[in-house]
Coordinates of C-alpha atoms in Angstrom, one line a residue:
Chain A
M233 CA 15.1 18.0 -38.9
K234 CA 12.1 15.4 -39.5
R235 CA 11.8 11.8 -39.0
L236 CA 9.5 9.7 -39.7
L237 CA 8.6 6.3 -37.3
K238 CA 6.9 4.0 -39.1
G239 CA 5.3 0.6 -38.9
G240 CA 5.3 0.5 -35.4
R241 CA 2.9 -0.2 -33.1
V242 CA 2.0 2.7 -31.1
I243 CA 0.2 2.6 -27.8
D244 CA -1.8 5.9 -26.4
P245 CA -4.4 5.3 -24.6
A246 CA -5.3 9.4 -24.3
N247 CA -6.7 9.4 -27.7
G248 CA -7.7 6.0 -27.2
I249 CA -5.2 4.4 -30.1
D250 CA -3.8 0.8 -30.0
G251 CA -2.8 0.0 -33.3
V252 CA 0.0 0.2 -36.4
R253 CA 0.5 4.2 -37.2
D254 CA 3.1 6.0 -38.7
I255 CA 4.5 9.4 -36.3
L256 CA 6.2 11.9 -37.8
I257 CA 8.7 14.5 -35.6
D258 CA 9.2 17.3 -36.9
G259 CA 11.8 19.5 -34.5
D260 CA 11.1 18.9 -31.4
H261 CA 7.6 18.4 -32.1
I262 CA 4.9 15.4 -32.8
A263 CA 4.0 16.8 -36.8
R264 CA 1.2 14.3 -37.7
V265 CA -0.2 10.8 -36.6
G266 CA -1.9 8.3 -39.5
T267 CA -1.4 5.3 -41.0
D268 CA 0.9 5.4 -44.1
L269 CA 2.1 8.2 -43.9
P270 CA 4.1 10.1 -46.6
A271 CA 8.4 10.4 -45.8
D272 CA 7.7 13.7 -48.0
G273 CA 11.4 14.6 -47.3
A274 CA 11.7 13.3 -43.6
T275 CA 14.0 10.6 -42.3
V276 CA 12.3 7.5 -42.3
V277 CA 13.1 5.0 -39.3
D278 CA 11.7 1.7 -39.5
V279 CA 10.4 0.8 -35.9
G280 CA 10.2 -3.2 -36.5
D281 CA 8.4 -6.2 -35.4
G282 CA 7.7 -6.4 -32.0
L283 CA 8.8 -2.6 -30.7
V284 CA 5.9 -0.4 -29.3
V285 CA 5.8 3.4 -29.4
C286 CA 4.6 4.9 -26.6
P287 CA 4.4 8.9 -25.0
G288 CA 7.7 9.2 -23.2
F289 CA 7.5 7.7 -19.9
I290 CA 7.4 9.8 -16.5
D291 CA 8.8 8.8 -13.4
M292 CA 6.9 10.8 -10.5
H293 CA 9.7 9.7 -7.9
V294 CA 13.5 9.9 -8.1
H295 CA 15.7 11.8 -5.8
L296 CA 18.1 13.3 -8.0
R297 CA 20.8 14.5 -5.3
E298 CA 21.8 17.4 -6.5
P299 CA 22.9 19.7 -4.8
G300 CA 24.6 19.0 -2.0
Q301 CA 25.2 14.9 -2.6
E302 CA 26.6 14.7 -5.7
H303 CA 28.8 11.7 -4.6
K304 CA 25.6 10.1 -5.2
E305 CA 24.1 11.5 -7.8
T306 CA 24.2 14.4 -10.1
V307 CA 21.3 15.9 -12.1
A308 CA 23.2 15.2 -15.5
T309 CA 24.0 10.8 -14.0
G310 CA 20.3 10.7 -12.7
T311 CA 18.6 12.0 -15.6
A312 CA 21.3 9.4 -18.0
S313 CA 19.9 7.0 -15.9
A314 CA 16.1 8.1 -16.5
V315 CA 16.8 7.9 -20.6
A316 CA 18.5 4.7 -20.7
G317 CA 15.8 3.5 -18.2
G318 CA 13.1 5.3 -20.5
F319 CA 12.0 7.9 -19.0
T320 CA 11.8 11.0 -20.7
A321 CA 10.8 13.0 -17.7
V322 CA 11.5 12.7 -14.2
A323 CA 10.1 14.8 -11.0
C324 CA 12.5 15.0 -8.4
M325 CA 12.0 15.6 -4.8
P326 CA 13.1 18.3 -2.3
N327 CA 14.9 16.4 0.3
T328 CA 18.5 17.8 -1.4
S329 CA 21.2 19.4 1.0
P330 CA 20.0 22.4 0.7
V331 CA 16.2 21.1 1.0
N332 CA 14.6 22.7 -2.2
D333 CA 12.4 25.1 -0.2
D334 CA 13.7 28.0 -1.6
A335 CA 12.7 29.4 -5.7
N336 CA 16.6 29.3 -5.5
V337 CA 17.3 25.7 -5.4
T338 CA 14.4 25.0 -7.5
T339 CA 15.8 27.0 -10.2
Y340 CA 19.7 25.5 -9.8
I341 CA 17.6 22.3 -9.8
L342 CA 16.4 23.0 -13.5
D343 CA 19.6 25.2 -14.0
K344 CA 21.0 21.8 -13.9
A345 CA 18.6 20.1 -16.0
R346 CA 18.5 22.6 -18.8
Q347 CA 22.6 22.0 -18.6
A348 CA 22.5 18.0 -19.1
N349 CA 19.8 18.7 -21.6
L350 CA 18.4 14.8 -20.6
A351 CA 15.5 14.0 -19.7
R352 CA 12.7 16.8 -18.2
V353 CA 13.2 18.1 -14.3
Y354 CA 10.1 18.4 -12.5
P355 CA 11.2 19.5 -9.4
I356 CA 9.4 19.1 -6.3
G357 CA 9.1 21.6 -3.1
A358 CA 9.5 21.3 0.3
V359 CA 6.3 21.2 2.5
S360 CA 7.9 23.3 4.7
R361 CA 11.1 25.1 5.5
G362 CA 13.7 22.4 5.7
S363 CA 11.5 20.0 5.4
K364 CA 11.2 20.6 9.6
G365 CA 7.8 20.2 9.5
D366 CA 7.1 23.4 11.5
L367 CA 6.4 26.7 9.4
L368 CA 4.8 26.4 5.7
A369 CA 7.8 26.7 2.6
D370 CA 7.4 30.1 0.3
I371 CA 5.2 27.6 -1.5
A372 CA 4.0 29.9 -4.4
D373 CA 7.5 31.2 -5.0
L374 CA 8.5 27.7 -5.3
R375 CA 5.4 26.8 -7.6
K376 CA 7.0 30.3 -10.0
A377 CA 9.9 29.1 -10.0
G378 CA 9.1 25.8 -11.7
C379 CA 8.2 23.2 -8.9
V380 CA 5.1 21.4 -9.4
A381 CA 4.0 19.5 -6.4
I382 CA 4.7 19.7 -2.5
T383 CA 6.4 17.2 -0.3
D384 CA 8.3 16.4 2.6
D385 CA 9.2 13.1 1.8
G386 CA 11.5 10.9 3.4
Y387 CA 9.6 12.1 6.1
P388 CA 5.7 12.4 7.0
V389 CA 4.7 16.1 6.9
K390 CA 5.0 16.7 10.7
T391 CA 2.0 17.6 12.0
A392 CA -2.2 17.1 10.8
I393 CA -2.3 20.9 11.3
L394 CA 0.5 21.2 8.7
L395 CA -0.7 18.7 6.3
R396 CA -4.3 20.7 5.9
R397 CA -2.9 23.9 5.2
A398 CA -0.3 22.6 2.7
L399 CA -3.1 20.9 0.9
E400 CA -5.0 24.1 1.0
Y401 CA -2.6 26.6 0.2
A402 CA -1.5 24.3 -2.3
S403 CA -4.3 23.2 -4.3
M404 CA -4.8 26.8 -4.9
F405 CA -1.7 26.9 -7.3
G406 CA -2.8 23.3 -8.6
M407 CA -0.1 21.3 -7.2
P408 CA -0.9 18.0 -5.3
V409 CA 0.3 17.5 -2.3
I410 CA 3.0 14.2 -2.1
E411 CA 3.0 12.7 0.9
H412 CA 5.4 10.0 2.6
C413 CA 2.7 8.6 4.9
E414 CA 4.3 6.7 7.9
D415 CA 3.7 7.5 11.8
P416 CA 6.8 8.3 13.2
S417 CA 6.4 6.9 17.0
L418 CA 5.0 3.6 15.2
K419 CA 8.1 3.9 13.0
G420 CA 10.3 3.7 16.0
D421 CA 14.1 2.7 14.8
G422 CA 12.4 -0.1 12.7
V423 CA 14.8 -0.8 9.3
A424 CA 13.0 -3.6 7.9
H425 CA 8.8 -4.8 7.8
E426 CA 7.6 -6.2 10.9
G427 CA 7.3 -9.6 10.4
F428 CA 9.4 -13.3 10.0
Y429 CA 12.3 -12.2 8.4
A430 CA 12.9 -9.4 10.8
A431 CA 11.9 -11.2 13.7
S432 CA 14.6 -14.8 12.4
L433 CA 17.5 -12.0 11.5
G434 CA 16.8 -10.0 14.7
L435 CA 15.9 -6.8 12.4
R436 CA 13.7 -4.0 14.6
G437 CA 10.5 -3.5 12.4
M438 CA 8.0 -1.7 11.0
P439 CA 4.3 -2.8 10.6
G440 CA 2.6 -1.5 7.7
A441 CA -0.2 -0.2 9.4
C442 CA 2.9 2.2 9.6
E443 CA 2.3 3.5 6.8
A444 CA -1.4 3.1 6.4
L445 CA -2.2 5.8 10.3
G446 CA -0.2 8.1 7.0
V447 CA -3.0 7.5 4.6
E448 CA -5.6 7.6 6.5
R449 CA -4.6 10.8 7.9
G450 CA -3.9 12.4 3.9
V451 CA -7.1 10.7 2.9
L452 CA -9.2 12.5 5.1
L453 CA -7.6 15.5 5.4
A454 CA -7.8 15.3 1.7
E455 CA -11.6 14.8 2.5
L456 CA -11.8 17.7 4.7
T457 CA -10.1 20.5 2.4
G458 CA -11.0 19.0 -1.1
S459 CA -6.9 19.1 -2.3
A460 CA -5.7 16.8 -4.0
F461 CA -3.3 14.0 -2.6
H462 CA -0.8 11.4 -3.4
V463 CA 0.6 8.7 -1.7
A464 CA 4.0 7.9 -2.5
H465 CA 5.5 4.7 -2.3
M466 CA 2.8 2.8 -1.4
S467 CA 3.8 -0.5 0.1
A468 CA 1.1 -2.3 2.5
R469 CA -2.4 -3.9 2.2
A470 CA -4.0 -1.2 4.9
S471 CA -2.4 1.3 3.0
L472 CA -4.4 0.5 -0.6
R473 CA -7.6 -0.1 1.8
A474 CA -7.7 3.1 2.6
V475 CA -7.2 4.1 -1.0
R476 CA -9.7 2.7 -2.1
K477 CA -12.3 3.9 0.5
G478 CA -11.2 7.1 -0.2
K479 CA -11.3 7.0 -4.1
D480 CA -14.8 5.4 -3.6
A481 CA -16.0 7.9 -1.7
G482 CA -14.9 10.3 -4.5
V483 CA -11.9 12.1 -2.6
R484 CA -9.0 12.7 -4.6
V485 CA -6.6 11.0 -3.8
T486 CA -4.1 8.8 -6.1
C487 CA -1.4 6.5 -5.4
E488 CA 2.1 4.8 -6.6
V489 CA 3.6 2.0 -6.3
A490 CA 7.6 1.5 -6.8
P491 CA 8.5 -1.8 -9.1
H492 CA 10.2 -3.9 -5.7
H493 CA 7.2 -3.0 -3.5
F494 CA 5.1 -5.3 -6.5
T495 CA 8.2 -7.7 -7.4
L496 CA 10.0 -8.6 -4.0
T497 CA 8.7 -9.5 -0.6
D498 CA 11.1 -9.8 3.2
E499 CA 12.5 -12.9 2.2
A500 CA 14.7 -11.0 0.4
L501 CA 16.2 -9.6 3.9
A502 CA 17.5 -13.1 4.3
S503 CA 17.8 -14.8 1.1
P504 CA 20.2 -14.9 -1.5
V505 CA 22.4 -13.0 0.7
P506 CA 21.1 -12.2 3.8
Y507 CA 21.3 -8.7 5.9
D508 CA 21.7 -7.3 2.2
T509 CA 21.7 -3.5 2.5
N510 CA 20.2 -3.6 -1.1
T511 CA 17.4 -5.0 0.2
K512 CA 16.6 -2.0 2.6
M513 CA 14.6 0.8 1.9
N514 CA 11.5 3.0 3.3
P515 CA 8.7 1.7 3.1
P516 CA 10.6 -1.8 3.6
L517 CA 9.4 -4.6 1.6
R518 CA 6.7 -6.2 3.3
E519 CA 5.4 -10.0 2.9
A520 CA 3.8 -11.3 0.4
A521 CA 0.5 -10.4 1.0
D522 CA 1.4 -6.7 0.6
R523 CA 3.0 -7.9 -2.7
D524 CA 0.6 -9.1 -4.0
A525 CA -2.4 -6.3 -3.0
M526 CA 0.1 -4.2 -4.6
L527 CA -0.5 -6.5 -7.8
D528 CA -4.2 -6.6 -7.1
G529 CA -4.2 -2.7 -6.9
I530 CA -2.2 -2.3 -10.3
T531 CA -4.5 -5.0 -11.8
D532 CA -8.0 -3.3 -10.8
G533 CA -7.2 0.2 -11.4
S534 CA -6.7 1.2 -7.6
V535 CA -2.6 2.4 -8.3
D536 CA -2.6 5.0 -10.5
A537 CA 1.3 5.3 -10.7
I538 CA 4.1 3.5 -11.2
A539 CA 7.3 4.8 -9.7
T540 CA 10.5 3.8 -9.0
D541 CA 11.6 6.2 -5.5
H542 CA 15.2 6.1 -7.3
A543 CA 17.3 6.6 -4.4
P544 CA 20.8 6.5 -5.5
H545 CA 23.5 5.8 -2.5
H546 CA 27.4 5.8 -2.6
Y547 CA 28.8 2.0 -2.2
D548 CA 30.8 2.8 0.7
E549 CA 27.3 4.7 2.3
K550 CA 25.6 0.9 1.6
Q551 CA 28.7 -1.1 2.7
V552 CA 27.8 -0.8 6.8
E553 CA 26.0 -3.2 9.4
F554 CA 21.9 -3.1 8.2
D555 CA 20.7 -1.0 10.7
R556 CA 23.4 2.3 10.4
A557 CA 22.8 1.9 6.3
P558 CA 20.5 4.4 4.3
F559 CA 17.3 3.4 3.1
G560 CA 16.9 3.2 -0.6
I561 CA 17.8 1.7 -4.0
V562 CA 18.2 3.2 -7.6
G563 CA 14.6 2.2 -10.0
L564 CA 15.1 4.0 -13.0
E565 CA 16.8 1.7 -15.1
T566 CA 14.9 -1.2 -13.9
A567 CA 11.7 -0.4 -13.6
V568 CA 10.3 -1.0 -17.3
P569 CA 12.1 -4.4 -17.4
L570 CA 10.6 -5.3 -13.3
S571 CA 7.4 -3.9 -15.2
L572 CA 7.1 -6.0 -18.2
D573 CA 8.5 -8.9 -16.5
R574 CA 6.0 -9.0 -13.8
L575 CA 2.8 -7.4 -15.1
V576 CA 2.4 -7.7 -19.0
H577 CA 4.0 -11.3 -19.5
T578 CA 2.6 -12.7 -16.4
G579 CA -1.3 -11.7 -18.0
R580 CA -2.0 -9.5 -15.5
I581 CA -2.2 -5.8 -17.0
R582 CA -2.1 -5.4 -21.0
L583 CA 0.9 -2.4 -22.2
S584 CA -1.9 -0.1 -22.7
R585 CA -2.7 -0.3 -18.7
L586 CA 1.3 -0.1 -18.5
V587 CA 1.7 3.4 -20.3
E588 CA -1.2 4.6 -18.2
L589 CA 0.6 3.4 -15.1
L590 CA 4.0 5.2 -16.4
S591 CA 2.5 7.9 -18.5
V592 CA -0.9 8.8 -18.6
N593 CA -1.4 8.8 -15.1
P594 CA 1.6 10.4 -13.5
A595 CA 1.1 14.0 -16.4
R596 CA -2.2 13.9 -15.3
I597 CA -1.1 13.9 -11.6
L598 CA 1.8 16.1 -11.9
N599 CA -0.4 18.8 -14.2
V600 CA 2.2 18.5 -16.6
S601 CA 2.4 18.0 -20.5
G602 CA 3.3 14.9 -21.9
G603 CA 1.2 11.2 -21.2
T604 CA -0.2 11.0 -24.6
L605 CA 1.5 11.2 -28.8
S606 CA -1.5 13.8 -30.0
E607 CA -0.2 16.2 -33.1
G608 CA 1.6 19.2 -31.9
M609 CA 2.8 18.2 -28.5
A610 CA 6.4 17.8 -27.6
A611 CA 7.9 14.4 -28.8
D612 CA 8.7 12.8 -25.8
I613 CA 8.7 8.9 -26.8
T614 CA 9.5 5.5 -25.1
I615 CA 10.0 2.5 -28.1
V616 CA 9.5 -0.4 -25.8
A617 CA 11.2 -3.9 -26.9
P618 CA 8.3 -6.2 -25.0
D619 CA 10.4 -9.5 -25.7
M620 CA 14.0 -8.0 -25.3
K621 CA 16.1 -10.1 -23.1
V622 CA 17.5 -8.3 -20.3
R623 CA 19.8 -8.9 -18.4
I624 CA 20.1 -6.2 -15.3
E625 CA 23.6 -5.9 -14.2
A626 CA 24.6 -3.0 -11.2
S627 CA 27.6 -2.5 -12.9
K628 CA 27.3 -1.1 -15.9
L629 CA 24.0 1.6 -15.2
R630 CA 24.0 5.0 -15.9
S631 CA 23.4 6.6 -12.6
R632 CA 26.3 7.4 -10.2
S633 CA 25.0 4.8 -8.0
K634 CA 24.5 0.7 -8.3
N635 CA 22.6 0.0 -5.1
T636 CA 20.2 -2.3 -6.6
P637 CA 19.2 -5.0 -5.4
F638 CA 18.3 -7.0 -9.0
D639 CA 21.9 -7.4 -10.1
G640 CA 22.5 -9.9 -12.5
W641 CA 18.7 -10.8 -12.9
E642 CA 17.2 -11.9 -16.0
L643 CA 14.4 -10.3 -17.3
R644 CA 11.6 -10.3 -20.3
G645 CA 11.4 -6.8 -22.0
G646 CA 13.4 -3.9 -22.8
V647 CA 13.3 -0.2 -23.5
A648 CA 14.4 0.1 -27.5
A649 CA 15.0 3.8 -27.4
T650 CA 14.2 7.4 -25.8
L651 CA 13.1 10.6 -27.3
V652 CA 13.3 14.0 -25.8
G653 CA 11.9 16.5 -27.7
G654 CA 12.2 14.6 -30.7
R655 CA 16.1 13.7 -29.6
P656 CA 17.2 9.9 -29.5
L657 CA 18.8 10.1 -26.0
F658 CA 19.0 6.7 -26.3
V659 CA 19.3 4.1 -27.8
N660 CA 19.7 -0.2 -27.7
S661 CA 22.5 -1.3 -29.1
A662 CA 20.2 -5.1 -28.9
A663 CA 17.0 -3.8 -30.0
R664 CA 16.0 -3.8 -34.1
I665 CA 16.1 0.6 -34.4
S666 CA 18.4 2.9 -35.7
L667 CA 17.9 6.8 -34.8
Chain B
M178 CA 6.4 -11.3 21.4
P179 CA 8.1 -11.8 18.1
T180 CA 6.0 -11.5 15.2
D181 CA 4.9 -15.2 13.7
I182 CA 6.8 -16.3 16.4
A183 CA 4.5 -20.0 15.8
R184 CA 6.8 -20.3 12.6
F185 CA 9.6 -20.7 14.2
G186 CA 8.8 -24.2 15.4
V187 CA 8.0 -22.9 19.1
T188 CA 4.8 -23.1 21.4
A189 CA 4.3 -19.5 22.4
T190 CA 3.0 -18.4 25.8
S191 CA 2.5 -15.2 27.7
S192 CA 1.5 -17.2 30.6
I193 CA 4.8 -17.9 32.7
D194 CA 3.2 -20.0 34.6
E195 CA 2.0 -22.1 31.6
A196 CA 5.4 -22.5 30.9
V197 CA 7.0 -23.4 33.8
R198 CA 4.8 -26.1 34.3
D199 CA 6.6 -29.6 34.1
A200 CA 9.8 -28.1 32.5
D201 CA 13.0 -29.9 32.7
V202 CA 15.0 -26.8 32.1
I203 CA 14.1 -22.9 32.4
M204 CA 16.4 -20.0 30.7
M205 CA 15.8 -16.9 31.9
L206 CA 16.9 -13.7 30.7
R207 CA 17.2 -10.2 31.4
I208 CA 15.1 -7.5 30.4
Q209 CA 16.5 -5.1 28.5
L210 CA 16.5 -1.2 29.3
E211 CA 15.1 -0.7 25.7
R212 CA 12.1 -2.4 26.1
M213 CA 11.3 -0.6 29.1
E214 CA 11.9 2.5 26.6
G215 CA 9.5 0.7 24.2
A216 CA 6.6 0.9 26.6
F217 CA 6.6 -2.6 26.5
F218 CA 5.3 -3.0 30.0
P219 CA 4.2 -0.1 33.1
S220 CA 6.8 -1.2 35.6
L221 CA 9.2 -3.1 37.1
R222 CA 7.0 -3.8 39.7
E223 CA 4.2 -5.4 37.7
Y224 CA 6.6 -7.4 35.6
F225 CA 8.3 -8.8 38.1
N226 CA 4.5 -9.7 39.5
V227 CA 3.5 -10.6 36.3
F228 CA 6.7 -12.4 34.5
G229 CA 9.3 -13.0 37.4
M230 CA 10.3 -16.6 38.3
T231 CA 9.6 -16.7 42.0
E232 CA 9.8 -19.9 44.3
A233 CA 6.3 -20.5 44.1
R234 CA 6.4 -20.6 40.7
M235 CA 9.2 -23.0 40.5
H236 CA 6.5 -25.4 42.5
L237 CA 4.5 -25.7 39.4
A238 CA 7.9 -27.3 37.2
R239 CA 9.7 -30.8 37.6
P240 CA 11.1 -31.5 40.8
D241 CA 14.5 -32.4 39.3
V242 CA 14.2 -28.9 37.3
M243 CA 17.4 -27.2 36.4
I244 CA 17.2 -23.2 36.2
M245 CA 19.3 -21.0 34.4
H246 CA 20.1 -17.2 32.7
P247 CA 23.0 -16.2 30.8
G248 CA 23.4 -13.9 33.0
P249 CA 23.9 -10.3 34.3
M250 CA 20.5 -10.8 36.4
N251 CA 18.2 -8.4 37.7
R252 CA 17.8 -9.6 40.5
G253 CA 14.0 -9.0 41.7
V254 CA 13.2 -8.6 37.7
E255 CA 13.0 -11.3 35.8
I256 CA 14.1 -13.6 39.2
A257 CA 14.1 -13.4 42.7
S258 CA 17.3 -14.2 44.7
E259 CA 15.8 -17.3 46.2
V260 CA 15.7 -19.2 42.8
A261 CA 19.0 -17.3 41.7
D262 CA 20.9 -19.2 44.1
G263 CA 18.5 -21.5 44.9
P264 CA 19.3 -25.7 44.9
Y265 CA 18.2 -25.7 41.1
S266 CA 20.2 -22.8 40.2
V267 CA 23.3 -24.0 37.8
I268 CA 23.4 -20.1 37.1
L269 CA 27.4 -19.6 38.6
D270 CA 28.3 -22.7 36.2
Q271 CA 26.7 -21.9 33.2
V272 CA 28.4 -18.3 33.6
A273 CA 31.6 -19.4 34.0
N274 CA 31.7 -22.2 31.1
G275 CA 30.1 -19.1 28.9
V276 CA 33.2 -17.8 29.6
A277 CA 35.8 -20.7 28.1
V278 CA 33.1 -21.0 25.6
R279 CA 34.1 -17.4 24.3
M280 CA 37.7 -17.8 25.0
A281 CA 37.5 -20.3 22.6
V282 CA 35.8 -18.8 20.5
L283 CA 37.8 -16.6 19.9
Y284 CA 41.2 -18.3 19.6
L285 CA 39.9 -20.3 17.0
L286 CA 38.7 -16.6 14.9
A287 CA 41.9 -15.2 15.9
G288 CA 43.8 -18.6 14.0
G289 CA 44.3 -20.6 16.7
A290 CA 44.4 -24.6 15.7
E291 CA 41.6 -26.9 16.9
H292 CA 44.3 -29.8 18.3
E293 CA 47.6 -27.5 19.1
E294 CA 49.7 -29.7 20.8
A295 CA 50.9 -27.3 24.1
A296 CA 54.6 -26.9 23.6

């Protein structure tokens, strides 16, 4: 089947395109991109005024929870959440049960993704067996089974020597090492950012330096090994300083920031609802100076990607004392509205920069296809409605879990439609488009 | 010291002498075991020498100073026995009142009326 997306503003930074173009989709791939393309038997889709056609967004940091924690999320519910949030692909973290440290687990995840047949799934393997930090996992095996990167996310790689070996080893297979940057001794049993709000609520804190130490370690080892090092969910201004310093020195370091870290501060611990466990994540919501630094990094190009750290947890698990609640919030269905509202409509960045953060750069960092709308590529396309009024409603999220601090938020900008391999898997009924 | 302590509207100092000087009331607090585990200070001996409330330090306060402590006390750690049992101490009254207040709070939380007539 052929579809002609007609008359929309197309933003494809990789090909230097930002203007009105038609896109002809033939089956699962993009056949032609041009102006005033003839219908030629294709179904014509009128991409109305105010809609923007982008290469499919890729969320390079999600937790799909399967296998082992299906009460929180499954590959099917997680990828349904992804397409509803405008993501045509996700990279899933290995801290499942069992850990994705073995090709069989990778294969299982990919089988589930094939059955769900929604967003593309790129598994990320563990650095070490069981992510315990002792011995390297069989990384070549993981690569062969389909893993695109390695990490011990949830925790930092235990020792500097193991991180060094992982960087050396993974680079042979063209994979980056993604690091949850944190000094465990400095983190201690902290549950929130060490600052005024944690002190006033009596919560144990962890300072930004706890994260920055991990970033500094990784940047030094990436320099030593010449390998690619990616900083997951960066939140502290000292971490950004370390990343900038590394980039200036030519080190292969990249980083991502989650929407909650450029939107909220630790003030959310106290208001509107004090001790709301949906404000508990790791790394924690930090003070205003850190949040502002993340915005600056996004604006000036030091930050490479926006990734959600989508971390579904069951309602019952979050309905406990703050200290006892698990870290994390869902993010797949709130990322695009938050990014448009807080980054684009505030004038901080242009739409084309947002496409780099959500599509071009994640594809580049993970060495996966996508990130452009070139002819011959798979037709993975996200159509955004930058001016759509969006109201976040936790109960309506497609994710199996509803743990979001953004319930009831009204934002400007949303997703109009998501196409994966030419198939429209999500069409927003509030958008003026029919597919 | 808690982060951003100044934002709570208090004057903070790490000198116990400075804190005690000209005080009307001194409230002590037990040092907790988890503080020790967090390696906040090297030893109980050193803690007493640097922060312990001693008879000598009491003389820096106002002559009619009142010394308080919610208990339980670690004698010889944050407070010397001469001070705890000395003439300015209201610690036993404070602890007795504390029991009555807790009883009242529990009573009210459990559904008791605020001005219930005696039967």
